[in-house]
Short mmCIF file of C-alpha atoms in Angstrom, two decimals:
data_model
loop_
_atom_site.label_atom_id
_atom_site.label_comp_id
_atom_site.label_asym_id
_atom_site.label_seq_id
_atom_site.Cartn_x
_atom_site.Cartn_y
_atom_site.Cartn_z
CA UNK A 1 -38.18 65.91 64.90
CA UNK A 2 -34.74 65.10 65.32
CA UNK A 3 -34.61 61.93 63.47
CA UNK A 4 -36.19 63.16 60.17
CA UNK A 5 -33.75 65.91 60.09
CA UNK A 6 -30.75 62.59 59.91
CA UNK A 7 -32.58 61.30 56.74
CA UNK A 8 -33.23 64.67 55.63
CA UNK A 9 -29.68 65.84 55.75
CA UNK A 10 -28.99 62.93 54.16
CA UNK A 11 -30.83 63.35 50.95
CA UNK A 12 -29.18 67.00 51.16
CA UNK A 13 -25.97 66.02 50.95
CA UNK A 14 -26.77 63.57 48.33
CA UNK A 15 -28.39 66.37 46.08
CA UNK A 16 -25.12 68.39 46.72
CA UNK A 17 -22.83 65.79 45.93
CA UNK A 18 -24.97 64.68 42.91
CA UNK A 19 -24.62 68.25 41.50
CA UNK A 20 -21.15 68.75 41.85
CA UNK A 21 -20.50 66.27 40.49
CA UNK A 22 -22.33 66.70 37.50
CA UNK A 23 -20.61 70.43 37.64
CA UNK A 24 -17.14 69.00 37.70
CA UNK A 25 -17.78 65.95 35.44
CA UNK A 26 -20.80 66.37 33.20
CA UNK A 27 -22.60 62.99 31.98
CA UNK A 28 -20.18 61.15 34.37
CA UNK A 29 -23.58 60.06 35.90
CA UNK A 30 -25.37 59.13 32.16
CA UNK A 31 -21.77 57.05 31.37
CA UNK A 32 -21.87 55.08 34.93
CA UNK A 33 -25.79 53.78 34.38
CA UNK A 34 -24.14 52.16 31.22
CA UNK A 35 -22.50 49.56 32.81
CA UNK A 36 -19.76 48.82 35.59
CA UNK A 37 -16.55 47.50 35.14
CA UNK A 38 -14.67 47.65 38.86
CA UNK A 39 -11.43 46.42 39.04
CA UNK A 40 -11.43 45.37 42.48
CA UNK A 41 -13.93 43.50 44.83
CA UNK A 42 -13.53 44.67 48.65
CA UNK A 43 -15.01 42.53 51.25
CA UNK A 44 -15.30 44.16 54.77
CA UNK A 45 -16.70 45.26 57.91
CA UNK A 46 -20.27 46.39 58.24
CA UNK A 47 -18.44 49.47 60.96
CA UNK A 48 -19.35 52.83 60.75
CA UNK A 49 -15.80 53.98 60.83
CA UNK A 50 -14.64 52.02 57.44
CA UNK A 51 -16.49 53.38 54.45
CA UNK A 52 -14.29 52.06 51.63
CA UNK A 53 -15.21 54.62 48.77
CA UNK A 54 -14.23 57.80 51.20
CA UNK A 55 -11.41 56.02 53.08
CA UNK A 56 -9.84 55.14 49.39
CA UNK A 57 -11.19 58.50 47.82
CA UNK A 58 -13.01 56.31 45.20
CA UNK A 59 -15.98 57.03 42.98
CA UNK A 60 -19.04 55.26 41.62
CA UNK A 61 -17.95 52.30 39.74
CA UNK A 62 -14.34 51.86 41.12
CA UNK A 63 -15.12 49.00 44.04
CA UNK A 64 -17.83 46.04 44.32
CA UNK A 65 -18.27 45.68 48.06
CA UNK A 66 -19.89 43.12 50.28
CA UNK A 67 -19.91 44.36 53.78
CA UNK A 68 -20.69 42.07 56.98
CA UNK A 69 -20.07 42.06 60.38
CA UNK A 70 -16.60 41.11 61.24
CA UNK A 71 -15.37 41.20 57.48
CA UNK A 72 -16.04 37.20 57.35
CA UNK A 73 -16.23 34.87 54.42
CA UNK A 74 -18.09 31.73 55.12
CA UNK A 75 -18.29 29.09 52.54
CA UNK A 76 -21.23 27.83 53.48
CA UNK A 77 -23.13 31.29 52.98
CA UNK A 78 -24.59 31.99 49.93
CA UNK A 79 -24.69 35.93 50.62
CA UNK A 80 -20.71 36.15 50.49
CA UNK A 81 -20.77 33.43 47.93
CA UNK A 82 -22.89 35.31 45.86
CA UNK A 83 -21.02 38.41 45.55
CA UNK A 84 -17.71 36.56 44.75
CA UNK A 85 -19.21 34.66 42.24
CA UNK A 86 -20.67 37.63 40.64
CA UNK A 87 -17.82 39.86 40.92
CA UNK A 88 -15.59 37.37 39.74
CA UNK A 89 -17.31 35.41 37.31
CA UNK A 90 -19.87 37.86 35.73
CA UNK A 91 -17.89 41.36 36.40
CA UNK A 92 -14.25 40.17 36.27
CA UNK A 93 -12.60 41.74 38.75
CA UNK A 94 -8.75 41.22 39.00
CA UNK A 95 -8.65 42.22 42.69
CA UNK A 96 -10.17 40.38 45.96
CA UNK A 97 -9.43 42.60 49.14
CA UNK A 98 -10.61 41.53 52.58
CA UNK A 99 -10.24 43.93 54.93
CA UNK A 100 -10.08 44.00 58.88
CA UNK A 101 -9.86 46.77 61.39
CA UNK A 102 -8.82 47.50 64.76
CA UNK A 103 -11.06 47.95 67.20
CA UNK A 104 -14.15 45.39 65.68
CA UNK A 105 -16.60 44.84 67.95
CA UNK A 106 -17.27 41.80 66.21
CA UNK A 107 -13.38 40.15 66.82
CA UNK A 108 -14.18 41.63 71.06
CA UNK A 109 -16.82 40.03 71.59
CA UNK A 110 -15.65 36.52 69.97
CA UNK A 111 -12.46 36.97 71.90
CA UNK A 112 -14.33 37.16 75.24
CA UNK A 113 -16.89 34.43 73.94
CA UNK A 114 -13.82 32.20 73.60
CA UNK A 115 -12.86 32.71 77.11
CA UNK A 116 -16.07 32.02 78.98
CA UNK A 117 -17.11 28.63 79.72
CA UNK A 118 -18.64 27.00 76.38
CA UNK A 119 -22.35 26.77 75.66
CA UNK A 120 -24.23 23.44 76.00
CA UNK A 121 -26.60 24.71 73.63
CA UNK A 122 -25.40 25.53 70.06
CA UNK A 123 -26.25 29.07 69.29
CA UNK A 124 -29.62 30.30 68.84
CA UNK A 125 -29.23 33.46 67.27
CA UNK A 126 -28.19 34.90 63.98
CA UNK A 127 -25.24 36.81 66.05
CA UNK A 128 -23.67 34.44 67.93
CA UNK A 129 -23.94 31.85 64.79
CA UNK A 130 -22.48 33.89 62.71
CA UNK A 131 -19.41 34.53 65.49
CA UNK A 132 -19.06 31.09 65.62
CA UNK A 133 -16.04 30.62 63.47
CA UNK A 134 -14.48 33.81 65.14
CA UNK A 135 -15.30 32.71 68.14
CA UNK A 136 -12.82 29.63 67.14
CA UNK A 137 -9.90 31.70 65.95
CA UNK A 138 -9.87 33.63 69.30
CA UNK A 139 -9.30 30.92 71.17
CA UNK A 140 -5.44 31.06 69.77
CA UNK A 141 -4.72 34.90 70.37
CA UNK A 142 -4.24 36.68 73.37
CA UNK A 143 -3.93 39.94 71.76
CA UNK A 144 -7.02 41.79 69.65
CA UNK A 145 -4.49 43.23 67.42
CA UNK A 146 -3.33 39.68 66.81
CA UNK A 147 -7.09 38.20 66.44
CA UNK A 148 -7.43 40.76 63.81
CA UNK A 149 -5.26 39.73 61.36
CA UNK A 150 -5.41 36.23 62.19
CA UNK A 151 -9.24 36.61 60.89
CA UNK A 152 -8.08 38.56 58.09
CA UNK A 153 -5.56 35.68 57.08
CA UNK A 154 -8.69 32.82 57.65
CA UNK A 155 -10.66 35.03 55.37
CA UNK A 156 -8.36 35.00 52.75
CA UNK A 157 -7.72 31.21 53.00
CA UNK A 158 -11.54 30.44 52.49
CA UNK A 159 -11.85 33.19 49.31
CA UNK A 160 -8.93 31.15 47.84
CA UNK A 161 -10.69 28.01 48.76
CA UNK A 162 -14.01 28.81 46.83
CA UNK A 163 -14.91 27.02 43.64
CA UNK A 164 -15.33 30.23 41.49
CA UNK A 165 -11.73 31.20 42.34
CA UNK A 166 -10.47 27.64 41.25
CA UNK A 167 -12.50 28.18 38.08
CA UNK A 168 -11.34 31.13 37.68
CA UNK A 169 -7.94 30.46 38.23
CA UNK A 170 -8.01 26.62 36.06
CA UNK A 171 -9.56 29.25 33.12
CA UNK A 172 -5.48 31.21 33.25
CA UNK A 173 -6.98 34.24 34.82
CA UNK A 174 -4.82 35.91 37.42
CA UNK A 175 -7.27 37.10 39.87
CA UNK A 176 -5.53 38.04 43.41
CA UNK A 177 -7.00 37.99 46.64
CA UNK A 178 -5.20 40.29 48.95
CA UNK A 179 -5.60 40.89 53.62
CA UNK A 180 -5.56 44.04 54.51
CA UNK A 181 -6.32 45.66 58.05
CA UNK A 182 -7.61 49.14 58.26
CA UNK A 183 -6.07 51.12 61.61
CA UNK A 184 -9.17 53.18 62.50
CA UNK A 185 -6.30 55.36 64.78
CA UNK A 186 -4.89 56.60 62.08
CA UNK A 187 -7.10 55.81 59.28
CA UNK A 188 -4.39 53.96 57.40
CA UNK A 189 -5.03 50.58 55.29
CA UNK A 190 -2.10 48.42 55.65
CA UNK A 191 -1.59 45.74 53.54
CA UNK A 192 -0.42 42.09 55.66
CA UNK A 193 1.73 40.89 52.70
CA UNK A 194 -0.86 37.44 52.15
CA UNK A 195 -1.85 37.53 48.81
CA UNK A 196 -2.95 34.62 46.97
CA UNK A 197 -3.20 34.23 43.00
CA UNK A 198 -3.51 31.22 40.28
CA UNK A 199 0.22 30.15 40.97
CA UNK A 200 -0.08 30.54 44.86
CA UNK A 201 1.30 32.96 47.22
CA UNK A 202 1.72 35.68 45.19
CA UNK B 1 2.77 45.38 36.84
CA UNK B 2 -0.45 47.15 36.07
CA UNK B 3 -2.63 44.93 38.08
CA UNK B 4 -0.50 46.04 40.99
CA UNK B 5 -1.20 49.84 39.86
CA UNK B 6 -4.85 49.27 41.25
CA UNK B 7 -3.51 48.20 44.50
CA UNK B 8 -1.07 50.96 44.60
CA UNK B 9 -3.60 53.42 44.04
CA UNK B 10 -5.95 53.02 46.39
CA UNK B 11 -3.25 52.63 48.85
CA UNK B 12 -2.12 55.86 47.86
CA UNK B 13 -5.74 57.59 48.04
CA UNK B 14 -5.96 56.35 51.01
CA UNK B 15 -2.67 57.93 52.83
CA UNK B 16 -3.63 61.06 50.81
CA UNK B 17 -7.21 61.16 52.16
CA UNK B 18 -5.73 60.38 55.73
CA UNK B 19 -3.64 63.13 55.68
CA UNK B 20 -5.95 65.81 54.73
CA UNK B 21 -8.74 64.27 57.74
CA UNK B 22 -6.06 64.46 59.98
CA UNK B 23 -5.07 68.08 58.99
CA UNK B 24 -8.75 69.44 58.76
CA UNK B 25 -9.99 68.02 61.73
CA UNK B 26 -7.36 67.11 64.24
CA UNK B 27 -7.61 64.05 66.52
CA UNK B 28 -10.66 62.60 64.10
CA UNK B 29 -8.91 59.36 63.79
CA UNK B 30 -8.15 59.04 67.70
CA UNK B 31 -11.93 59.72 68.57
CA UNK B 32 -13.67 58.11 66.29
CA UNK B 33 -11.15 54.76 67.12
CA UNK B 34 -12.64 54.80 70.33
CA UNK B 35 -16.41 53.59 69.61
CA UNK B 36 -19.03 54.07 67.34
CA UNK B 37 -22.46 55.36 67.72
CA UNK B 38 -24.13 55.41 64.23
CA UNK B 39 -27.79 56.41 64.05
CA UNK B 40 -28.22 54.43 60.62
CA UNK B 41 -28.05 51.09 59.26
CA UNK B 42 -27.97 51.27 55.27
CA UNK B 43 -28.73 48.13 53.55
CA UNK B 44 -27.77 48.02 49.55
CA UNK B 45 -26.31 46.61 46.61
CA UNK B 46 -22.83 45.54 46.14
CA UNK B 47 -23.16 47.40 42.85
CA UNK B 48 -19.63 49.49 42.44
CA UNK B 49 -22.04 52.36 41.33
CA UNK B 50 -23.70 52.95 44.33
CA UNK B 51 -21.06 54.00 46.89
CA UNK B 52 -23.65 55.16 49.95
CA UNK B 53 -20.93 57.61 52.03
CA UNK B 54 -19.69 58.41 48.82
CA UNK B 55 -23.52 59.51 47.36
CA UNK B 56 -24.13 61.22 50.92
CA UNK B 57 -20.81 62.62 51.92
CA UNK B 58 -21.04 60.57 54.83
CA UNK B 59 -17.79 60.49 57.29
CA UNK B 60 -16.18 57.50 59.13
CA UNK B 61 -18.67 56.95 61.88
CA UNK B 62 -22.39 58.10 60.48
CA UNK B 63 -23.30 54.83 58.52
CA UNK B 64 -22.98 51.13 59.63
CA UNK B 65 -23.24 49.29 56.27
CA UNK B 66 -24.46 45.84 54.79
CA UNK B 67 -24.06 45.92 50.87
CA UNK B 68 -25.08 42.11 49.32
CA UNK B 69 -26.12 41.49 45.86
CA UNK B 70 -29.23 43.12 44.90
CA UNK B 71 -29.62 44.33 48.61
CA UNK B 72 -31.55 41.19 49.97
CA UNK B 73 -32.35 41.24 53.66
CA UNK B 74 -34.29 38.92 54.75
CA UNK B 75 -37.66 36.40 53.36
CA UNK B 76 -39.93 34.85 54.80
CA UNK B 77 -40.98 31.64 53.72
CA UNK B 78 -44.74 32.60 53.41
CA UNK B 79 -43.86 35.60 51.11
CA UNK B 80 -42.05 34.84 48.47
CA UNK B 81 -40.54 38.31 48.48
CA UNK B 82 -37.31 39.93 49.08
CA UNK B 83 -34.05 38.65 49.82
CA UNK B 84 -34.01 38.76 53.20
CA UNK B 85 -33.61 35.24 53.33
CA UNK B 86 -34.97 33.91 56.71
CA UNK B 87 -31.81 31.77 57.43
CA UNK B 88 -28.91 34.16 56.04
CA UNK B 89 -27.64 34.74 59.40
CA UNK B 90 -25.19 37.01 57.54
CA UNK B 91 -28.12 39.89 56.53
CA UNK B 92 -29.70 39.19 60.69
CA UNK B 93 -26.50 39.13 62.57
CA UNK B 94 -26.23 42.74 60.94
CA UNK B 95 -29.53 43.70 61.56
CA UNK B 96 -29.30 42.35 65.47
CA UNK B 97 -25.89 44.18 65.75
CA UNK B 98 -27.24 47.74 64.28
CA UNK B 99 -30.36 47.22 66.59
CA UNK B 100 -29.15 45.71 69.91
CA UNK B 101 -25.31 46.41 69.47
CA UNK B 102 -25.38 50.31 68.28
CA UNK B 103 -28.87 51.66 68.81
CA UNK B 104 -29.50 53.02 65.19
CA UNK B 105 -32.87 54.66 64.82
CA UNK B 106 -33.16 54.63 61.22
CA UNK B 107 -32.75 51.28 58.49
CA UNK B 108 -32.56 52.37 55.31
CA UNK B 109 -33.00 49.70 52.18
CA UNK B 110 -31.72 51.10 49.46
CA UNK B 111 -32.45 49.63 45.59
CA UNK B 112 -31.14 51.02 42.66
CA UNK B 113 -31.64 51.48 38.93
CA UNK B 114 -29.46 49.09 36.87
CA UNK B 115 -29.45 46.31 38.85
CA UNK B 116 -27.69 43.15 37.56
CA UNK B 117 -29.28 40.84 40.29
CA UNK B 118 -32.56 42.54 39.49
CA UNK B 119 -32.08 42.11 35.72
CA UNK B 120 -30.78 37.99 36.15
CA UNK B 121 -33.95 37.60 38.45
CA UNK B 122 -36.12 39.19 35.37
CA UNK B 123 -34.65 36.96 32.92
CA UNK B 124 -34.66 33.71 34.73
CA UNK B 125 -38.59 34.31 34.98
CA UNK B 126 -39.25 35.39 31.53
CA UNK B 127 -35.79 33.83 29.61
CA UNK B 128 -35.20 35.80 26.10
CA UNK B 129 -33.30 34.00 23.88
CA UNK B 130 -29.55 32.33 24.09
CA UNK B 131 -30.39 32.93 28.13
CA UNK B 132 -27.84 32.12 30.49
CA UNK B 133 -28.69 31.89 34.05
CA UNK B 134 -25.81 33.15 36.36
CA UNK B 135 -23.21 30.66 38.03
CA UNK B 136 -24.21 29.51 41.11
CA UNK B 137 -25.04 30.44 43.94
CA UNK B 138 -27.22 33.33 42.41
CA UNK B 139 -29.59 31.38 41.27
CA UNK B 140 -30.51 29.98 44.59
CA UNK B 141 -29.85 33.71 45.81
CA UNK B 142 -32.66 35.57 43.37
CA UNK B 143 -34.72 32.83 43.88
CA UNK B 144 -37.29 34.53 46.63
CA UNK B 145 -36.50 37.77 43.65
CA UNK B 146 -37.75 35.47 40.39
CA UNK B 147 -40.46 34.26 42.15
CA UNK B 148 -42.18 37.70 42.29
CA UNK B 149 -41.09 38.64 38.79
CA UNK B 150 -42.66 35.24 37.46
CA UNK B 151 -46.27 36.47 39.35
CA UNK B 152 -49.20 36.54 37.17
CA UNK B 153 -49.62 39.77 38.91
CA UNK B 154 -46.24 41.18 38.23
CA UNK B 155 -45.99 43.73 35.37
CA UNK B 156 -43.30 45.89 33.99
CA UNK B 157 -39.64 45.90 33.84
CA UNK B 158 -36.11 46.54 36.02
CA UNK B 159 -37.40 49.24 37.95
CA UNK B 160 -40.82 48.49 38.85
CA UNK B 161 -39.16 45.10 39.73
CA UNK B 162 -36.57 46.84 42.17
CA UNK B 163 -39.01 49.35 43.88
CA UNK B 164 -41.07 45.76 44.36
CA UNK B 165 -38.15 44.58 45.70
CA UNK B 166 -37.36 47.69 47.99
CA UNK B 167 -41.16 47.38 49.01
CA UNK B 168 -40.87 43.91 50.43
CA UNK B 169 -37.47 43.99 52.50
CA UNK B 170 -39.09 46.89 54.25
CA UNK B 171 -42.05 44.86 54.82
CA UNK B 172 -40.05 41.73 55.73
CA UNK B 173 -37.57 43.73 57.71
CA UNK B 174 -40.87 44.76 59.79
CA UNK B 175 -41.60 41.08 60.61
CA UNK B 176 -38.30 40.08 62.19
CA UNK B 177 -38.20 39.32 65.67
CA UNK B 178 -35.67 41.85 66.45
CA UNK B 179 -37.68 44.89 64.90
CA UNK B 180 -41.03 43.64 66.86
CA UNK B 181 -39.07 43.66 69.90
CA UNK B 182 -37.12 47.05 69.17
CA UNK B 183 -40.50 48.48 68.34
CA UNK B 184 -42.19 46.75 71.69
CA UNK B 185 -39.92 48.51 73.74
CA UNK B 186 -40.36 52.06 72.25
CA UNK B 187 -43.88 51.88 72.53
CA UNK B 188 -43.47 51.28 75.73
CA UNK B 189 -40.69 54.07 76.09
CA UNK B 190 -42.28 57.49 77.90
CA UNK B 191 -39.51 59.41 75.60
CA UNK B 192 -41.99 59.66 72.22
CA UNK B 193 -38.85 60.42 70.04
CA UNK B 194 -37.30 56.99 70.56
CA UNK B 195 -38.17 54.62 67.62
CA UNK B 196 -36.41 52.57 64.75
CA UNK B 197 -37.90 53.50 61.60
CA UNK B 198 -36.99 51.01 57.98
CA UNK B 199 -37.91 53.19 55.05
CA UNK B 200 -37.03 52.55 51.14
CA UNK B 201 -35.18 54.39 48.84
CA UNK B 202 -34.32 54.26 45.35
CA UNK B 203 -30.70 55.46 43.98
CA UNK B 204 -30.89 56.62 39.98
CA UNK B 205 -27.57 55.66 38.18
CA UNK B 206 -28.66 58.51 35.87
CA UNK B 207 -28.86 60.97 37.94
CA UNK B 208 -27.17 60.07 40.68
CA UNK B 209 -30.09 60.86 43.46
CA UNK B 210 -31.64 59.38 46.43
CA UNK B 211 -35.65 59.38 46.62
CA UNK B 212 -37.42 58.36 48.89
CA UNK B 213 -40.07 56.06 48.41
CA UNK B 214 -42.34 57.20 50.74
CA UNK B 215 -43.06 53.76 52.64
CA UNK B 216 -41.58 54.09 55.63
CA UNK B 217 -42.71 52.22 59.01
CA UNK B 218 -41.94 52.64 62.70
CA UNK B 219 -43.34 51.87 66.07
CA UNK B 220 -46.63 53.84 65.42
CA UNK B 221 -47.42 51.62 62.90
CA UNK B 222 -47.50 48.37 65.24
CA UNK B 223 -48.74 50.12 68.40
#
């Protein structure tokens, strides 16, 4: 069936990979189940076209990711909360990266949601909640490109807004949060120049 | 600075790794800007270790991907199982999107072995000595997670706690509205191949393999 041979070729490529890389690194695997110690969590889109570890050629243990649709950070969701907490409190990373991306369906269809009529109703499903804050940025840009990194920007306000960053920050260490958008045209990250650490703008 | 050598690196990987797409397989970036039409939804653990296009050799385009900590979808209130929590709209607007949005046949939940979440959840239930429980949220998180490792019925350790785990998300991923519907309509579907099938896998740190646990469900299992 066509579908089992997906999963199949899945597992395939796994085995491959597994054994090269024990070829080319032996008891890299055996280290790894040790313990991790990434320097950098990356919070982004749940989009096909931006796996993090192949778009930044990195390997197992390198980057603790959280990945949701439309790269958001709500502080009212203990999901997103949960990861920053972890990877900041309990891992120590030095390095919070949310990333956006052009073309997001997510950031389309709040930016047409923001242009029909509103709702009556508040929203009933898990979608069109969670596009809810979105849907609010797009009401102040015209241009997707522009909605983008606006989002990106919001993102990085609320991860500097969250209590384990002010802990984290009141206990001297220098953990940054960083915007970045990723330009699935070209396949380029670009960094927006909005990073945030214990003194501030950084 | 060397904090900004992390930065600098990836950024570097990254324009290196462009390059070489763009020179083995011209236009890539172009085409694949244009839409995206995976045929799976992955769902795993934030853990660094456990990189899932990395582990399959997956390209931009083939996975859509929801990594949380200790891969909780979504619970039910009448199980106490899994961390699919029924109102984390963050888990179901993914699981709505990769369903309604993009068409994926296949949901893959994915566990691991060396799981901090897994290992907190174990030692909230059962605390050894000098315990700390995590900062919150996580407790709050875990919670549907400690409640089956503090089960009378529960036995063993980390893993048989994660494949437990892995076991109920698919189960729980089954009962969502959007899956029932999904799997309504392909029933109903003269093409037989069309279905959306959840199955659960286990990564090994140690070895750095997939398995497959062998419970997988689809439509024939609810016609």
């Amino acid at each position: 069936m066509p579908q089992d041979y997906i999963l199949a070729r899945l597992l395939s490529n796994n085995a491959q990979w597994a054994e090269d890389v024990d070829r080319a690194e032996p008891g890299f695997f055996a280290e790894t189940a040790k313990g991790q110690a990434p320097k950098v969590l990356y919070i982004g889109c749940a989009d096909s076209r931006v796996p993090e570890s192949v778009v930044t050629a990195s390997k197992p243990g390198d980057i603790f990711v959280h990945r949701n649709i439309a790269n958001q950070f709500h502080l009212n969701d203990d999901s997103a909360l949960s990861v920053l907490t972890y990877a900041v409190a309990h891992v120590g990373v030095q390095h919070v990266i949310l990333v956006g991306h052009t073309n997001c369906g997510g950031a389309a269809a709040c930016h047409a949601a923001a242009r029909k009529p509103p709702s009556a109703e508040p929203p009933a499903d898990p979608l069109t909640r969670w596009l809810a804050p979105l849907t609010e940025i797009a009401r102040e840009h015209e241009d997707l490109t522009d909605l983008v990194e606006a989002n990106v920007r919001a993102q990085v306000t609320n991860i500097a807004a969250a209590d384990v960053m002010a802990a984290a920050w009141a206990a001297g260490k220098d953990v940054q949060v960083h915007g970045w958008v990723y330009e699935l045209e070209t396949g380029r990250m670009r960094d927006l120049g909005v990073s945030v650490g214990k003194a501030g703008p950084v | 600075m060397p904090q900004d050598y992390v930065l600098a690196r990836l950024l570097a990987n990254n324009s290196d790794w462009a390059k070489d797409v763009e020179k083995d397989h011209p236009g890539f970036f172009e085409e694949s800007a244009k839409k995206q039409s995976p045929k799976v939804l992955y769902i795993g653990c934030s853990d660094s270790r456990v990189p899932e296009s990395v582990a399959t050799m997956s390209m931009p385009g083939d996975i859509f991907v929801h990594r949380n900590i200790a891969k909780y979808p979504i619970s039910i209130p009448l199980l106490p199982l899994l961390q699919f929590h029924l109102f984390d709209d963050n888990a179901l607007s993914v699981l709505t999107f990769a369903i309604t949005a993009l068409g994926v046949s296949h949901i893959i939940v994915a566990g691991h072995t060396g799981c901090g979440g897994v290992q907190a959840a174990l030692d909230t239930a059962h605390p050894p000595p000098d315990f700390q429980p995590p900062a919150d949220p996580l407790p709050r998180w875990l919670a549907p997670l400690t409640e089956i490792a503090r089960a009378p019925e529960f036995e063993g350790g980390p893993v048989a706690l994660t494949e437990a785990n892995v076991r109920a998300q698919v189960e729980n991923i089954a009962r969502t509205d959007v899956l029932k519907a999904a799997w309504a309509a392909a029933n109903a579907n003269v093409d037989e191949d069309v279905d959306v099938q959840v199955h659960g896998w286990m990564y090994e740190l140690e070895t750095g393999r997939m398995r497959d646990l062998g419970i997988s469900v689809g439509k024939a299992d609810v016609s």
